[in-house]
């Protein structure tokens, strides 16, 4: 398991506890995005993670220059661009309910 993944899981667990959730000892590496509703009418009422939380999760996971954060209604996730420690740019998806990093793509 990479250091980034370990850091991301630690950050997610800390955030989950901070927002009143219960962190699991073992979390899945990827959440099935297809299990999300096709459309979420009001993301503010169905998410517990805010745009600021997304930025914090990514920074705690070792990312910098977090930008272009947007909520993807059809997936129930936040999408953001961020740089890793080497300066490489990534597209990262964060679950809108749990704050878990569910997708990472080299941009």
CSV table of C-alpha atoms in Angstrom, one decimal:
chain,number,residue,atom,x,y,z
A,1,UNK,CA,0.0,0.0,0.0
A,2,UNK,CA,1.4,3.4,-0.9
A,3,UNK,CA,2.2,6.1,1.6
A,4,UNK,CA,-0.4,8.3,-0.2
A,5,UNK,CA,-3.1,5.7,0.3
A,6,UNK,CA,-2.2,5.3,4.0
A,7,UNK,CA,-2.2,9.0,4.5
A,8,UNK,CA,-5.5,9.3,2.6
A,9,UNK,CA,-7.2,6.7,4.8
A,10,UNK,CA,-5.9,8.4,8.0
A,11,UNK,CA,-7.2,11.7,6.8
A,12,UNK,CA,-10.6,10.2,5.9
A,13,UNK,CA,-10.8,8.5,9.3
A,14,UNK,CA,-10.0,11.8,11.1
A,15,UNK,CA,-12.5,13.7,9.1
A,16,UNK,CA,-15.2,11.1,9.6
A,17,UNK,CA,-14.7,11.4,13.4
A,18,UNK,CA,-14.6,15.2,13.2
A,19,UNK,CA,-18.0,15.4,11.4
A,20,UNK,CA,-19.6,13.0,13.8
A,21,UNK,CA,-19.3,9.8,11.8
A,22,UNK,CA,-17.7,6.5,12.8
A,23,UNK,CA,-14.6,5.6,11.0
A,24,UNK,CA,-14.1,1.9,10.0
A,25,UNK,CA,-10.8,0.2,10.6
A,26,UNK,CA,-10.8,-1.1,7.0
A,27,UNK,CA,-12.3,1.0,4.2
A,28,UNK,CA,-12.7,-0.1,0.6
A,29,UNK,CA,-10.2,1.3,-1.8
A,30,UNK,CA,-12.9,2.3,-4.3
A,31,UNK,CA,-16.6,3.1,-3.9
A,32,UNK,CA,-18.9,1.9,-6.7
A,33,UNK,CA,-19.9,5.2,-8.2
A,34,UNK,CA,-22.7,3.5,-10.2
A,35,UNK,CA,-24.5,2.7,-6.9
A,36,UNK,CA,-25.2,6.5,-6.6
A,37,UNK,CA,-28.6,7.9,-7.6
A,38,UNK,CA,-28.7,9.1,-11.2
A,39,UNK,CA,-29.5,12.7,-10.0
A,40,UNK,CA,-29.3,14.4,-6.7
A,41,UNK,CA,-31.7,17.4,-6.6
A,42,UNK,CA,-30.1,19.3,-3.7
A,43,UNK,CA,-26.5,18.2,-3.0
A,44,UNK,CA,-26.3,20.4,0.1
A,45,UNK,CA,-29.0,18.4,1.8
A,46,UNK,CA,-27.5,15.0,0.9
A,47,UNK,CA,-23.8,15.6,1.5
A,48,UNK,CA,-22.0,15.9,4.8
A,49,UNK,CA,-18.7,16.9,3.2
A,50,UNK,CA,-18.3,20.6,2.2
A,51,UNK,CA,-16.0,22.1,-0.4
A,52,UNK,CA,-13.7,23.2,2.4
A,53,UNK,CA,-13.7,19.6,3.8
A,54,UNK,CA,-12.6,18.3,0.4
A,55,UNK,CA,-9.7,20.7,0.4
A,56,UNK,CA,-8.7,19.6,3.9
A,57,UNK,CA,-9.0,15.9,3.1
A,58,UNK,CA,-6.7,16.3,0.1
A,59,UNK,CA,-4.1,18.5,2.0
A,60,UNK,CA,-4.0,15.9,4.9
A,61,UNK,CA,-3.5,13.2,2.3
A,62,UNK,CA,-0.4,15.0,1.1
A,63,UNK,CA,-1.8,17.0,-1.9
A,64,UNK,CA,-1.1,20.7,-2.5
A,65,UNK,CA,-2.4,23.3,-4.8
A,66,UNK,CA,-6.0,22.0,-4.5
A,67,UNK,CA,-8.2,23.8,-7.0
A,68,UNK,CA,-11.2,23.5,-9.4
A,69,UNK,CA,-13.3,21.7,-6.7
A,70,UNK,CA,-16.8,20.9,-8.0
A,71,UNK,CA,-19.7,18.7,-6.9
A,72,UNK,CA,-20.7,16.0,-9.5
A,73,UNK,CA,-24.5,15.6,-8.9
A,74,UNK,CA,-24.8,12.4,-10.9
A,75,UNK,CA,-22.1,10.6,-8.9
A,76,UNK,CA,-22.5,12.1,-5.4
A,77,UNK,CA,-18.8,13.0,-5.3
A,78,UNK,CA,-16.6,16.1,-5.2
A,79,UNK,CA,-14.1,16.4,-8.0
A,80,UNK,CA,-10.9,18.4,-7.5
A,81,UNK,CA,-7.5,18.9,-9.1
A,82,UNK,CA,-4.5,18.7,-6.9
A,83,UNK,CA,-0.7,18.2,-7.0
A,84,UNK,CA,1.1,15.4,-5.2
A,85,UNK,CA,4.4,15.9,-3.4
A,86,UNK,CA,6.4,15.7,-6.7
A,87,UNK,CA,4.2,18.4,-8.3
A,88,UNK,CA,2.3,16.0,-10.5
A,89,UNK,CA,-1.3,17.0,-11.2
A,90,UNK,CA,-4.1,14.6,-10.3
A,91,UNK,CA,-7.9,14.5,-10.6
A,92,UNK,CA,-9.3,13.3,-7.3
A,93,UNK,CA,-12.8,12.3,-6.4
A,94,UNK,CA,-14.0,12.5,-2.8
A,95,UNK,CA,-17.2,10.8,-1.7
A,96,UNK,CA,-19.8,13.5,-0.8
A,97,UNK,CA,-21.0,11.7,2.3
A,98,UNK,CA,-18.0,9.9,3.8
A,99,UNK,CA,-15.1,12.1,2.7
A,100,UNK,CA,-13.3,9.1,1.4
A,101,UNK,CA,-11.0,9.4,-1.7
A,102,UNK,CA,-12.7,7.1,-4.2
A,103,UNK,CA,-10.9,7.9,-7.4
A,104,UNK,CA,-7.5,9.1,-8.4
A,105,UNK,CA,-6.4,9.8,-11.9
A,106,UNK,CA,-3.1,11.2,-13.2
A,107,UNK,CA,-4.1,14.4,-15.1
